[in-house]
mmCIF file of C-alpha atoms and ligand atoms in Angstrom:
data_model
loop_
_atom_site.group_PDB
_atom_site.id
_atom_site.type_symbol
_atom_site.label_atom_id
_atom_site.label_comp_id
_atom_site.label_asym_id
_atom_site.label_seq_id
_atom_site.Cartn_x
_atom_site.Cartn_y
_atom_site.Cartn_z
ATOM 1 C CA MET J 1407 4.094 52.346 58.946
ATOM 2 C CA ALA J 1408 1.552 53.173 61.693
ATOM 3 C CA GLY J 1409 -1.936 51.743 61.188
ATOM 4 C CA GLY J 1410 -4.284 54.061 59.359
ATOM 5 C CA SER J 1411 -1.732 56.779 58.754
ATOM 6 C CA ALA J 1412 -1.084 55.853 55.124
ATOM 7 C CA THR J 1413 -3.090 57.775 52.598
ATOM 8 C CA PRO J 1414 -5.286 55.559 50.430
ATOM 9 C CA THR J 1415 -3.295 56.685 47.439
ATOM 10 C CA THR J 1416 -0.016 55.148 48.557
ATOM 11 C CA ASP J 1417 -1.871 51.941 49.455
ATOM 12 C CA VAL J 1418 -3.465 51.846 46.040
ATOM 13 C CA LEU J 1419 -0.133 52.573 44.394
ATOM 14 C CA GLU J 1420 1.479 49.803 46.378
ATOM 15 C CA ASP J 1421 -1.181 47.362 45.193
ATOM 16 C CA LEU J 1422 -0.765 48.494 41.609
ATOM 17 C CA VAL J 1423 3.005 48.060 41.826
ATOM 18 C CA ARG J 1424 2.590 44.565 43.269
ATOM 19 C CA THR J 1425 0.213 43.718 40.435
ATOM 20 C CA ALA J 1426 2.692 45.077 37.893
ATOM 21 C CA LEU J 1427 5.420 42.917 39.450
ATOM 22 C CA THR J 1428 3.420 39.765 38.698
ATOM 23 C CA GLN J 1429 4.586 40.325 35.106
ATOM 24 C CA VAL J 1430 8.259 40.038 36.042
ATOM 25 C CA MET J 1431 9.673 36.570 35.452
ATOM 26 C CA ASP J 1432 12.705 35.221 37.199
ATOM 27 C CA PRO J 1433 15.086 34.886 34.243
ATOM 28 C CA GLU J 1434 16.135 31.367 35.221
ATOM 29 C CA ILE J 1435 13.090 29.789 36.815
ATOM 30 C CA ARG J 1436 10.806 31.581 34.387
ATOM 31 C CA ARG J 1437 7.961 32.086 36.787
ATOM 32 C CA PRO J 1438 6.671 35.361 38.237
ATOM 33 C CA ILE J 1439 8.923 36.649 41.024
ATOM 34 C CA THR J 1440 5.811 37.328 43.081
ATOM 35 C CA GLU J 1441 4.978 33.612 43.038
ATOM 36 C CA LEU J 1442 8.494 32.657 44.011
ATOM 37 C CA GLY J 1443 8.463 34.752 47.169
ATOM 38 C CA MET J 1444 11.183 37.017 45.842
ATOM 39 C CA VAL J 1445 9.373 40.311 46.453
ATOM 40 C CA ARG J 1446 10.201 41.161 50.076
ATOM 41 C CA SER J 1447 8.606 44.608 50.223
ATOM 42 C CA VAL J 1448 7.098 47.447 48.238
ATOM 43 C CA GLU J 1449 7.350 50.904 49.779
ATOM 44 C CA VAL J 1450 5.713 53.943 48.251
ATOM 45 C CA THR J 1451 6.479 57.473 49.410
ATOM 46 C CA GLY J 1452 5.393 60.960 48.394
ATOM 47 C CA GLY J 1453 3.528 62.296 45.410
ATOM 48 C CA THR J 1454 -0.187 61.711 45.796
ATOM 49 C CA GLY J 1455 -0.762 63.464 42.473
ATOM 50 C CA GLY J 1456 2.123 61.787 40.636
ATOM 51 C CA GLY J 1457 5.845 61.739 41.297
ATOM 52 C CA ALA J 1458 5.741 58.892 43.814
ATOM 53 C CA ARG J 1459 8.934 57.098 44.802
ATOM 54 C CA VAL J 1460 8.900 53.331 45.010
ATOM 55 C CA VAL J 1461 11.449 51.070 46.654
ATOM 56 C CA VAL J 1462 11.025 47.384 45.772
ATOM 57 C CA GLY J 1463 12.789 44.896 48.030
ATOM 58 C CA VAL J 1464 13.820 41.831 46.027
ATOM 59 C CA ASP J 1465 15.440 38.743 47.501
ATOM 60 C CA LEU J 1466 17.674 36.814 45.124
ATOM 61 C CA THR J 1467 17.724 33.028 45.294
ATOM 62 C CA VAL J 1468 21.489 33.072 45.788
ATOM 63 C CA ALA J 1469 24.031 35.813 46.444
ATOM 64 C CA GLY J 1470 25.899 36.765 43.291
ATOM 65 C CA CYS J 1471 23.017 35.591 41.108
ATOM 66 C CA PRO J 1472 24.276 35.996 37.529
ATOM 67 C CA MET J 1473 20.949 37.376 36.358
ATOM 68 C CA LYS J 1474 20.898 40.193 38.941
ATOM 69 C CA SER J 1475 21.052 43.073 36.475
ATOM 70 C CA THR J 1476 18.284 41.629 34.279
ATOM 71 C CA LEU J 1477 16.084 41.328 37.329
ATOM 72 C CA VAL J 1478 16.740 44.900 38.487
ATOM 73 C CA LYS J 1479 15.999 46.190 35.000
ATOM 74 C CA ASP J 1480 12.761 44.198 34.684
ATOM 75 C CA VAL J 1481 11.502 45.118 38.159
ATOM 76 C CA THR J 1482 12.213 48.801 37.533
ATOM 77 C CA ALA J 1483 10.489 48.725 34.144
ATOM 78 C CA ALA J 1484 7.416 46.956 35.552
ATOM 79 C CA ALA J 1485 7.021 49.364 38.484
ATOM 80 C CA GLN J 1486 7.400 52.307 36.144
ATOM 81 C CA THR J 1487 4.400 51.195 34.106
ATOM 82 C CA VAL J 1488 2.178 52.209 37.053
ATOM 83 C CA PRO J 1489 0.777 55.713 36.462
ATOM 84 C CA GLY J 1490 1.938 58.135 39.132
ATOM 85 C CA VAL J 1491 5.187 56.327 39.820
ATOM 86 C CA ASP J 1492 8.139 58.532 39.157
ATOM 87 C CA GLU J 1493 11.220 56.965 40.672
ATOM 88 C CA VAL J 1494 11.940 53.294 41.250
ATOM 89 C CA SER J 1495 14.798 51.758 43.113
ATOM 90 C CA VAL J 1496 15.453 48.114 43.849
ATOM 91 C CA ASP J 1497 16.816 46.984 47.182
ATOM 92 C CA LEU J 1498 18.487 43.627 46.613
ATOM 93 C CA GLY J 1499 18.799 41.019 49.323
ATOM 94 C CA VAL J 1500 19.294 37.266 49.464
ATOM 95 C CA MET J 1501 16.820 34.571 50.515
ATOM 96 C CA SER J 1502 17.401 32.861 53.837
ATOM 97 C CA ALA J 1503 18.191 29.143 53.910
ATOM 98 C CA GLU J 1504 14.625 28.570 55.068
ATOM 99 C CA GLN J 1505 13.139 30.541 52.173
ATOM 100 C CA ARG J 1506 15.292 28.618 49.740
ATOM 101 C CA THR J 1507 14.092 25.288 51.095
ATOM 102 C CA GLU J 1508 10.521 26.512 50.761
ATOM 103 C CA LEU J 1509 11.152 27.613 47.202
ATOM 104 C CA ARG J 1510 12.753 24.296 46.312
ATOM 105 C CA THR J 1511 9.830 22.365 47.736
ATOM 106 C CA MET J 1512 7.399 24.575 45.858
ATOM 107 C CA LEU J 1513 9.252 24.120 42.564
ATOM 108 C CA ARG J 1514 9.203 20.381 43.047
ATOM 109 C CA GLY J 1515 5.460 20.548 43.472
ATOM 110 C CA GLY J 1516 5.589 19.873 47.199
ATOM 111 C CA VAL J 1517 7.836 16.834 46.832
ATOM 112 C CA GLY J 1518 10.987 17.024 48.907
ATOM 113 C CA GLU J 1519 13.147 14.401 47.233
ATOM 114 C CA PRO J 1520 14.461 14.699 43.685
ATOM 115 C CA GLU J 1521 12.700 12.567 41.115
ATOM 116 C CA ILE J 1522 12.641 12.674 37.344
ATOM 117 C CA PRO J 1523 9.534 14.612 36.372
ATOM 118 C CA PHE J 1524 9.529 13.283 32.789
ATOM 119 C CA ALA J 1525 9.411 9.684 33.973
ATOM 120 C CA LYS J 1526 6.282 10.198 36.041
ATOM 121 C CA PRO J 1527 3.081 8.753 34.673
ATOM 122 C CA GLY J 1528 1.037 11.520 33.152
ATOM 123 C CA SER J 1529 4.020 13.662 32.208
ATOM 124 C CA LEU J 1530 3.086 15.565 29.058
ATOM 125 C CA THR J 1531 6.634 16.405 28.030
ATOM 126 C CA LYS J 1532 7.776 14.789 24.789
ATOM 127 C CA VAL J 1533 11.282 13.442 25.265
ATOM 128 C CA TYR J 1534 13.453 12.802 22.215
ATOM 129 C CA ALA J 1535 16.905 11.224 22.378
ATOM 130 C CA ILE J 1536 19.031 12.149 19.360
ATOM 131 C CA ALA J 1537 21.093 9.081 18.446
ATOM 132 C CA SER J 1538 23.403 7.825 15.723
ATOM 133 C CA GLY J 1539 25.551 4.829 15.029
ATOM 134 C CA LYS J 1540 28.640 6.742 13.993
ATOM 135 C CA GLY J 1541 30.280 9.818 15.424
ATOM 136 C CA GLY J 1542 30.381 13.155 13.680
ATOM 137 C CA VAL J 1543 27.207 12.757 11.644
ATOM 138 C CA GLY J 1544 25.612 15.878 13.119
ATOM 139 C CA LYS J 1545 23.609 14.804 16.195
ATOM 140 C CA SER J 1546 24.625 17.791 18.244
ATOM 141 C CA SER J 1547 24.060 20.223 15.382
ATOM 142 C CA VAL J 1548 20.608 18.715 14.804
ATOM 143 C CA THR J 1549 19.803 18.849 18.545
ATOM 144 C CA ALA J 1550 20.856 22.484 18.924
ATOM 145 C CA ASN J 1551 18.951 23.569 15.843
ATOM 146 C CA LEU J 1552 15.760 21.659 16.637
ATOM 147 C CA ALA J 1553 15.799 23.069 20.176
ATOM 148 C CA VAL J 1554 16.022 26.710 19.140
ATOM 149 C CA ALA J 1555 13.577 26.220 16.248
ATOM 150 C CA LEU J 1556 10.982 24.656 18.572
ATOM 151 C CA ALA J 1557 11.525 27.429 21.137
ATOM 152 C CA ALA J 1558 11.155 30.065 18.417
ATOM 153 C CA ASP J 1559 7.780 28.485 17.595
ATOM 154 C CA GLY J 1560 6.674 29.118 21.161
ATOM 155 C CA LEU J 1561 7.324 25.739 22.758
ATOM 156 C CA SER J 1562 8.985 25.367 26.118
ATOM 157 C CA VAL J 1563 12.191 23.431 25.417
ATOM 158 C CA GLY J 1564 15.032 21.887 27.389
ATOM 159 C CA VAL J 1565 18.264 20.253 26.217
ATOM 160 C CA VAL J 1566 20.349 17.734 28.122
ATOM 161 C CA ASP J 1567 23.804 17.262 26.683
ATOM 162 C CA ALA J 1568 24.114 13.555 27.443
ATOM 163 C CA ASP J 1569 27.411 13.267 25.583
ATOM 164 C CA ILE J 1570 29.434 13.330 28.778
ATOM 165 C CA TYR J 1571 32.858 12.768 27.195
ATOM 166 C CA GLY J 1572 32.346 14.659 23.971
ATOM 167 C CA PHE J 1573 30.035 17.465 25.065
ATOM 168 C CA SER J 1574 29.571 20.164 22.423
ATOM 169 C CA ILE J 1575 26.170 21.667 23.198
ATOM 170 C CA PRO J 1576 27.412 24.605 25.339
ATOM 171 C CA ARG J 1577 29.469 25.962 22.452
ATOM 172 C CA MET J 1578 26.761 25.360 19.855
ATOM 173 C CA LEU J 1579 24.166 27.198 21.930
ATOM 174 C CA GLY J 1580 26.604 29.843 23.132
ATOM 175 C CA VAL J 1581 26.226 29.077 26.842
ATOM 176 C CA ASP J 1582 29.268 29.901 28.898
ATOM 177 C CA ARG J 1583 27.960 29.972 32.403
ATOM 178 C CA GLN J 1584 27.161 27.412 35.061
ATOM 179 C CA PRO J 1585 23.703 26.622 36.325
ATOM 180 C CA THR J 1586 22.775 28.582 39.438
ATOM 181 C CA ARG J 1587 22.686 26.408 42.499
ATOM 182 C CA VAL J 1588 19.834 26.773 44.990
ATOM 183 C CA ASP J 1589 20.986 24.374 47.670
ATOM 184 C CA ASN J 1590 21.084 21.087 45.771
ATOM 185 C CA MET J 1591 18.788 22.166 42.971
ATOM 186 C CA LEU J 1592 20.234 23.533 39.740
ATOM 187 C CA LEU J 1593 18.636 26.272 37.665
ATOM 188 C CA PRO J 1594 19.688 25.705 34.068
ATOM 189 C CA PRO J 1595 21.059 28.582 31.994
ATOM 190 C CA VAL J 1596 18.749 29.694 29.186
ATOM 191 C CA ALA J 1597 20.157 30.207 25.683
ATOM 192 C CA HIS J 1598 18.022 31.397 22.758
ATOM 193 C CA GLY J 1599 14.962 30.530 24.851
ATOM 194 C CA VAL J 1600 16.180 26.985 25.587
ATOM 195 C CA LYS J 1601 17.097 25.606 29.019
ATOM 196 C CA VAL J 1602 20.437 23.835 28.768
ATOM 197 C CA VAL J 1603 22.489 21.550 30.972
ATOM 198 C CA SER J 1604 25.805 19.960 30.049
ATOM 199 C CA ILE J 1605 28.696 18.399 31.879
ATOM 200 C CA GLY J 1606 30.757 21.010 30.034
ATOM 201 C CA MET J 1607 29.386 23.560 32.501
ATOM 202 C CA PHE J 1608 31.006 21.761 35.415
ATOM 203 C CA VAL J 1609 34.458 20.740 34.267
ATOM 204 C CA PRO J 1610 37.377 23.151 33.924
ATOM 205 C CA GLN J 1611 38.058 24.059 30.306
ATOM 206 C CA GLY J 1612 40.297 21.664 28.428
ATOM 207 C CA GLN J 1613 40.019 18.964 31.084
ATOM 208 C CA PRO J 1614 38.725 15.554 29.976
ATOM 209 C CA VAL J 1615 35.962 13.716 31.797
ATOM 210 C CA ILE J 1616 37.163 10.225 32.733
ATOM 211 C CA TRP J 1617 34.245 8.379 34.222
ATOM 212 C CA ARG J 1618 32.999 4.842 34.110
ATOM 213 C CA GLY J 1619 29.484 3.647 33.364
ATOM 214 C CA PRO J 1620 27.900 4.053 36.808
ATOM 215 C CA MET J 1621 29.099 7.625 37.093
ATOM 216 C CA LEU J 1622 27.717 8.441 33.673
ATOM 217 C CA HIS J 1623 24.383 7.061 34.801
ATOM 218 C CA ARG J 1624 24.496 9.125 37.976
ATOM 219 C CA ALA J 1625 25.397 12.285 36.050
ATOM 220 C CA LEU J 1626 22.486 11.787 33.694
ATOM 221 C CA GLN J 1627 20.152 11.108 36.593
ATOM 222 C CA GLN J 1628 21.232 14.369 38.220
ATOM 223 C CA PHE J 1629 20.702 16.324 35.021
ATOM 224 C CA LEU J 1630 17.157 15.014 34.908
ATOM 225 C CA ALA J 1631 16.182 15.074 38.581
ATOM 226 C CA ASP J 1632 18.225 17.794 40.276
ATOM 227 C CA VAL J 1633 17.691 20.408 37.585
ATOM 228 C CA TYR J 1634 14.611 22.584 37.737
ATOM 229 C CA TRP J 1635 13.192 22.151 34.224
ATOM 230 C CA GLY J 1636 9.725 23.520 34.851
ATOM 231 C CA ASP J 1637 6.865 22.499 32.595
ATOM 232 C CA LEU J 1638 8.537 21.566 29.306
ATOM 233 C CA ASP J 1639 6.790 20.759 26.039
ATOM 234 C CA VAL J 1640 9.886 19.081 24.665
ATOM 235 C CA LEU J 1641 13.103 17.752 26.157
ATOM 236 C CA LEU J 1642 15.919 16.854 23.755
ATOM 237 C CA LEU J 1643 18.851 14.669 24.757
ATOM 238 C CA ASP J 1644 22.011 14.835 22.682
ATOM 239 C CA LEU J 1645 23.475 11.336 22.933
ATOM 240 C CA PRO J 1646 27.032 10.220 22.335
ATOM 241 C CA PRO J 1647 27.516 8.128 19.174
ATOM 242 C CA GLY J 1648 26.748 4.431 19.231
ATOM 243 C CA THR J 1649 24.864 2.139 21.510
ATOM 244 C CA GLY J 1650 26.763 2.522 24.777
ATOM 245 C CA ASP J 1651 26.049 2.999 28.452
ATOM 246 C CA ILE J 1652 24.318 6.327 28.087
ATOM 247 C CA ALA J 1653 21.775 5.077 25.563
ATOM 248 C CA ILE J 1654 20.855 2.308 27.988
ATOM 249 C CA SER J 1655 20.664 4.732 30.917
ATOM 250 C CA VAL J 1656 18.361 6.977 28.914
ATOM 251 C CA ALA J 1657 16.046 4.061 28.223
ATOM 252 C CA GLN J 1658 16.038 3.129 31.916
ATOM 253 C CA LEU J 1659 15.606 6.617 33.331
ATOM 254 C CA LEU J 1660 13.169 7.812 30.677
ATOM 255 C CA PRO J 1661 11.207 4.802 29.434
ATOM 256 C CA THR J 1662 8.802 6.945 27.430
ATOM 257 C CA SER J 1663 11.555 8.746 25.531
ATOM 258 C CA GLU J 1664 11.616 8.261 21.787
ATOM 259 C CA ILE J 1665 14.648 8.015 19.540
ATOM 260 C CA LEU J 1666 15.438 10.343 16.668
ATOM 261 C CA VAL J 1667 18.079 8.740 14.454
ATOM 262 C CA VAL J 1668 20.603 10.873 12.590
ATOM 263 C CA THR J 1669 22.546 9.376 9.695
ATOM 264 C CA THR J 1670 24.464 10.424 6.604
ATOM 265 C CA PRO J 1671 23.414 9.220 3.143
ATOM 266 C CA GLN J 1672 26.277 6.730 3.052
ATOM 267 C CA VAL J 1673 25.134 3.109 3.009
ATOM 268 C CA ALA J 1674 27.798 1.994 5.499
ATOM 269 C CA ALA J 1675 26.769 4.750 7.910
ATOM 270 C CA ALA J 1676 23.125 3.870 7.418
ATOM 271 C CA GLU J 1677 23.697 0.296 8.511
ATOM 272 C CA VAL J 1678 25.322 1.427 11.744
ATOM 273 C CA ALA J 1679 22.612 4.030 12.315
ATOM 274 C CA GLU J 1680 20.013 1.350 11.951
ATOM 275 C CA ARG J 1681 21.615 -0.613 14.758
ATOM 276 C CA ALA J 1682 21.380 2.446 17.025
ATOM 277 C CA GLY J 1683 17.728 2.775 16.122
ATOM 278 C CA SER J 1684 16.865 -0.853 16.576
ATOM 279 C CA ILE J 1685 17.991 -0.743 20.212
ATOM 280 C CA ALA J 1686 14.516 0.713 20.565
ATOM 281 C CA THR J 1687 12.969 -2.683 20.000
ATOM 282 C CA GLN J 1688 14.892 -4.046 22.980
ATOM 283 C CA THR J 1689 14.248 -1.092 25.268
ATOM 284 C CA GLN J 1690 10.595 -0.730 24.246
ATOM 285 C CA GLN J 1691 11.247 2.829 23.112
ATOM 286 C CA GLY J 1692 9.625 4.326 20.040
ATOM 287 C CA VAL J 1693 11.538 5.724 17.078
ATOM 288 C CA VAL J 1694 10.137 9.121 16.166
ATOM 289 C CA GLY J 1695 11.919 9.368 12.816
ATOM 290 C CA VAL J 1696 15.144 9.699 10.873
ATOM 291 C CA VAL J 1697 17.080 12.791 9.866
ATOM 292 C CA GLU J 1698 19.567 12.465 7.031
ATOM 293 C CA ASN J 1699 22.386 14.986 7.390
ATOM 294 C CA MET J 1700 25.119 16.063 4.962
ATOM 295 C CA SER J 1701 22.800 14.895 2.182
ATOM 296 C CA TRP J 1702 24.409 16.910 -0.633
ATOM 297 C CA LEU J 1703 26.378 20.019 -1.408
ATOM 298 C CA GLU J 1704 24.631 22.516 -3.586
ATOM 299 C CA GLN J 1705 26.853 23.665 -6.459
ATOM 300 C CA PRO J 1706 26.940 27.258 -7.754
ATOM 301 C CA ASP J 1707 24.936 26.082 -10.802
ATOM 302 C CA GLY J 1708 22.221 24.702 -8.519
ATOM 303 C CA SER J 1709 23.086 21.047 -9.058
ATOM 304 C CA ARG J 1710 23.627 18.734 -6.096
ATOM 305 C CA LEU J 1711 26.912 17.045 -5.401
ATOM 306 C CA GLU J 1712 26.251 13.911 -3.401
ATOM 307 C CA LEU J 1713 29.537 13.712 -1.521
ATOM 308 C CA PHE J 1714 28.490 10.856 0.738
ATOM 309 C CA GLY J 1715 26.310 8.960 -1.697
ATOM 310 C CA ALA J 1716 22.534 8.853 -1.523
ATOM 311 C CA GLY J 1717 19.656 6.997 0.021
ATOM 312 C CA GLY J 1718 20.980 6.305 3.538
ATOM 313 C CA GLY J 1719 18.200 8.146 5.363
ATOM 314 C CA ALA J 1720 15.402 6.500 3.388
ATOM 315 C CA LYS J 1721 16.989 3.089 3.895
ATOM 316 C CA VAL J 1722 17.261 3.541 7.677
ATOM 317 C CA ALA J 1723 13.651 4.723 7.844
ATOM 318 C CA GLU J 1724 12.452 1.754 5.812
ATOM 319 C CA ASN J 1725 14.400 -0.824 7.806
ATOM 320 C CA LEU J 1726 13.420 0.664 11.168
ATOM 321 C CA THR J 1727 9.802 0.627 10.075
ATOM 322 C CA ALA J 1728 10.173 -3.091 9.507
ATOM 323 C CA ALA J 1729 12.123 -3.648 12.735
ATOM 324 C CA THR J 1730 9.897 -1.666 15.089
ATOM 325 C CA GLY J 1731 6.580 -2.349 13.450
ATOM 326 C CA GLY J 1732 5.616 1.321 13.563
ATOM 327 C CA PRO J 1733 5.909 3.761 10.717
ATOM 328 C CA VAL J 1734 9.342 5.432 10.970
ATOM 329 C CA ASP J 1735 9.524 8.363 8.561
ATOM 330 C CA LEU J 1736 12.438 10.209 7.050
ATOM 331 C CA LEU J 1737 11.682 13.606 8.585
ATOM 332 C CA GLY J 1738 14.186 15.629 6.590
ATOM 333 C CA GLN J 1739 17.350 15.810 4.525
ATOM 334 C CA VAL J 1740 19.809 18.464 5.613
ATOM 335 C CA PRO J 1741 22.350 19.541 2.992
ATOM 336 C CA LEU J 1742 25.974 20.334 3.718
ATOM 337 C CA ASP J 1743 26.076 24.002 4.468
ATOM 338 C CA MET J 1744 29.006 26.063 5.621
ATOM 339 C CA SER J 1745 26.729 28.461 7.463
ATOM 340 C CA LEU J 1746 25.542 25.560 9.656
ATOM 341 C CA ARG J 1747 29.051 24.841 10.905
ATOM 342 C CA GLU J 1748 29.938 28.498 11.305
ATOM 343 C CA ALA J 1749 26.748 29.204 13.227
ATOM 344 C CA GLY J 1750 27.400 26.237 15.517
ATOM 345 C CA ASP J 1751 30.918 27.443 16.232
ATOM 346 C CA ALA J 1752 29.606 30.937 16.955
ATOM 347 C CA GLY J 1753 26.911 29.789 19.377
ATOM 348 C CA THR J 1754 23.797 30.846 17.424
ATOM 349 C CA PRO J 1755 22.386 27.866 15.489
ATOM 350 C CA VAL J 1756 21.798 28.390 11.793
ATOM 351 C CA THR J 1757 18.002 28.141 12.114
ATOM 352 C CA LEU J 1758 18.257 31.481 13.952
ATOM 353 C CA SER J 1759 21.293 33.112 12.360
ATOM 354 C CA ASP J 1760 20.422 32.293 8.746
ATOM 355 C CA PRO J 1761 16.882 30.890 8.737
ATOM 356 C CA ASP J 1762 16.568 30.894 4.937
ATOM 357 C CA SER J 1763 19.713 28.884 4.232
ATOM 358 C CA PRO J 1764 18.914 25.440 2.778
ATOM 359 C CA ALA J 1765 20.106 23.607 5.930
ATOM 360 C CA ALA J 1766 18.011 25.838 8.188
ATOM 361 C CA VAL J 1767 14.911 25.337 6.053
ATOM 362 C CA ALA J 1768 15.333 21.554 6.264
ATOM 363 C CA LEU J 1769 15.912 21.620 10.033
ATOM 364 C CA ARG J 1770 12.928 23.881 10.631
ATOM 365 C CA GLY J 1771 10.874 21.369 8.664
ATOM 366 C CA VAL J 1772 11.963 18.601 11.032
ATOM 367 C CA ALA J 1773 11.166 20.806 14.035
ATOM 368 C CA ARG J 1774 7.716 21.441 12.656
ATOM 369 C CA SER J 1775 6.961 17.767 12.224
ATOM 370 C CA LEU J 1776 8.017 17.146 15.830
ATOM 371 C CA ALA J 1777 5.920 20.063 17.074
ATOM 372 C CA ALA J 1778 2.930 18.713 15.183
ATOM 373 C CA ARG J 1779 2.978 15.567 17.280
ATOM 374 C CA SER J 1780 0.817 17.081 19.908
ATOM 375 C CA ARG J 1781 1.802 17.231 23.525
ATOM 376 C CA GLY J 1782 0.360 14.472 25.613
ATOM 377 C CA LEU J 1783 -0.185 10.762 25.453
ATOM 378 C CA ALA J 1784 -1.132 10.464 21.785
ATOM 379 C CA GLY J 1785 1.327 8.438 19.773
ATOM 380 C CA ARG J 1786 3.025 7.124 22.858
ATOM 381 C CA ARG J 1787 3.809 3.460 23.348
ATOM 382 C CA LEU J 1788 1.935 1.954 26.198
ATOM 383 C CA GLY J 1789 4.357 -0.936 26.651
ATOM 384 C CA LEU J 1790 1.652 -3.464 25.836
ATOM 385 C CA SER J 1791 2.317 -6.308 23.488
ATOM 386 C CA PRO J 1792 -0.352 -8.341 21.710
ATOM 387 C CA VAL J 1793 -0.850 -11.877 22.978
HETATM 388 N N1 LIG Y 1331 24.910 19.799 7.345
HETATM 389 C C1 LIG Y 1331 26.128 20.195 7.733
HETATM 390 N N2 LIG Y 1331 26.854 21.042 6.956
HETATM 391 C C2 LIG Y 1331 28.102 21.447 7.326
HETATM 392 N N3 LIG Y 1331 28.694 21.075 8.450
HETATM 393 C C3 LIG Y 1331 28.034 20.222 9.259
HETATM 394 C C4 LIG Y 1331 26.732 19.742 8.945
HETATM 395 N N4 LIG Y 1331 26.315 18.939 9.973
HETATM 396 C C5 LIG Y 1331 27.331 18.918 10.861
HETATM 397 N N5 LIG Y 1331 28.364 19.680 10.456
HETATM 398 C C6 LIG Y 1331 29.635 19.868 11.138
HETATM 399 O O1 LIG Y 1331 30.204 18.586 11.322
HETATM 400 C C7 LIG Y 1331 30.818 18.479 12.592
HETATM 401 C C8 LIG Y 1331 30.191 17.337 13.386
HETATM 402 O O2 LIG Y 1331 28.847 17.692 13.708
HETATM 403 P P1 LIG Y 1331 28.236 17.403 15.140
HETATM 404 O O3 LIG Y 1331 29.181 17.753 16.207
HETATM 405 O O4 LIG Y 1331 26.897 18.016 15.151
HETATM 406 O O5 LIG Y 1331 28.117 15.818 15.024
HETATM 407 P P2 LIG Y 1331 27.852 14.746 16.179
HETATM 408 O O6 LIG Y 1331 27.152 13.614 15.523
HETATM 409 O O7 LIG Y 1331 27.208 15.381 17.334
HETATM 410 O O8 LIG Y 1331 29.344 14.351 16.552
HETATM 411 P P3 LIG Y 1331 29.795 13.458 17.828
HETATM 412 O O9 LIG Y 1331 29.480 12.065 17.446
HETATM 413 O O10 LIG Y 1331 31.256 13.755 17.900
HETATM 414 O O11 LIG Y 1331 29.022 13.941 19.007
HETATM 415 C C9 LIG Y 1331 30.664 19.830 13.256
HETATM 416 O O12 LIG Y 1331 31.814 20.582 13.045
HETATM 417 C C10 LIG Y 1331 29.488 20.449 12.525
HETATM 418 O O13 LIG Y 1331 29.564 21.851 12.499
HETATM 419 MG MG1 LIG Y 1332 27.790 15.410 19.373
#
């Protein structure tokens, strides 16, 4: 456009459109596209008294970006909110390698090399590792439900499926796509408002993962450092059962993470769960609390059938209080509930699909007690021991 030939009106319209575009978030990075350098151009033609045509040039982070249509829809809707704009079209392009490097550096806060943001001093993200002694007690179900419940309450939440061999989080949260790769940075898919990464997104369906300890460690490190998590309030890690390699890696990579122990009411299960929790004393991690799952089955007459016995959760909480020296509370008892399993299989956790079911009410209660532990350094172990 030649200097001075544009009418003030098109200039003003262009400014207004650019301002409107600050409201459009990249669906994966979740920051305004204007900040991310994705808006290449805004051209306004015609219609000084209304009926202007706008062409917005948008550069995608990668060609074939899976969120392309969402972006086009959001950009169009935002530009159309500007009075006088009649027609909007979006001209899609792709960032150059140079622009991508710039973006990556910006997202990492100016730091070029990957590091784990949650392990940095001053990180305000609460990190909870969901652990159990035995398999199949409901860790993944608890993780998926707490994540979506916390996100529904307005918190910014991420989930790392750290169960490398037995990953189940993608199904439970209904995620079926891979993270988008921007060079060597991964943008996690978002499901029900939660950012999710799992090894299940990288291996062909039906194929087992056969890795040894060091590779598990490396995979976990990548999930934490190479993924763009943004500013999270809470990060949940779904651990494999027991006290294996991954639990140790978590303690090493994320020393300020706290453990949430899941157990059933059965006394035998409780004893094993306690062992998982008391690792914390060796790794200097805190134990945030205990969740008892499969506590009872409500009968049609309202009575409770205690299929797996009673008292396991309270016993684990009591013994971990003694072992760790801090108060470890029983944060909730989640009944057996068919809707919980069905919702997990269908990819929308029960706290969203059937929020008033007894299991959902109990899980939302646990989420609320975690949310109440305010963001920041309060309640965090400082790694000091009395002399
Ligand atoms: N309260 C509940 N009511 C009904 N079904 C449940 C309940 N909790 C968990 N389940 C079901 O039990 C099975 C095991 O749960 P889940 O996968 O969450 O356990 P896990 O501890 O993560 O298992 P693993 O140790 O294999 O990772 C799943 O099919 C799940 O749907
Ligand atoms: Mg699991």
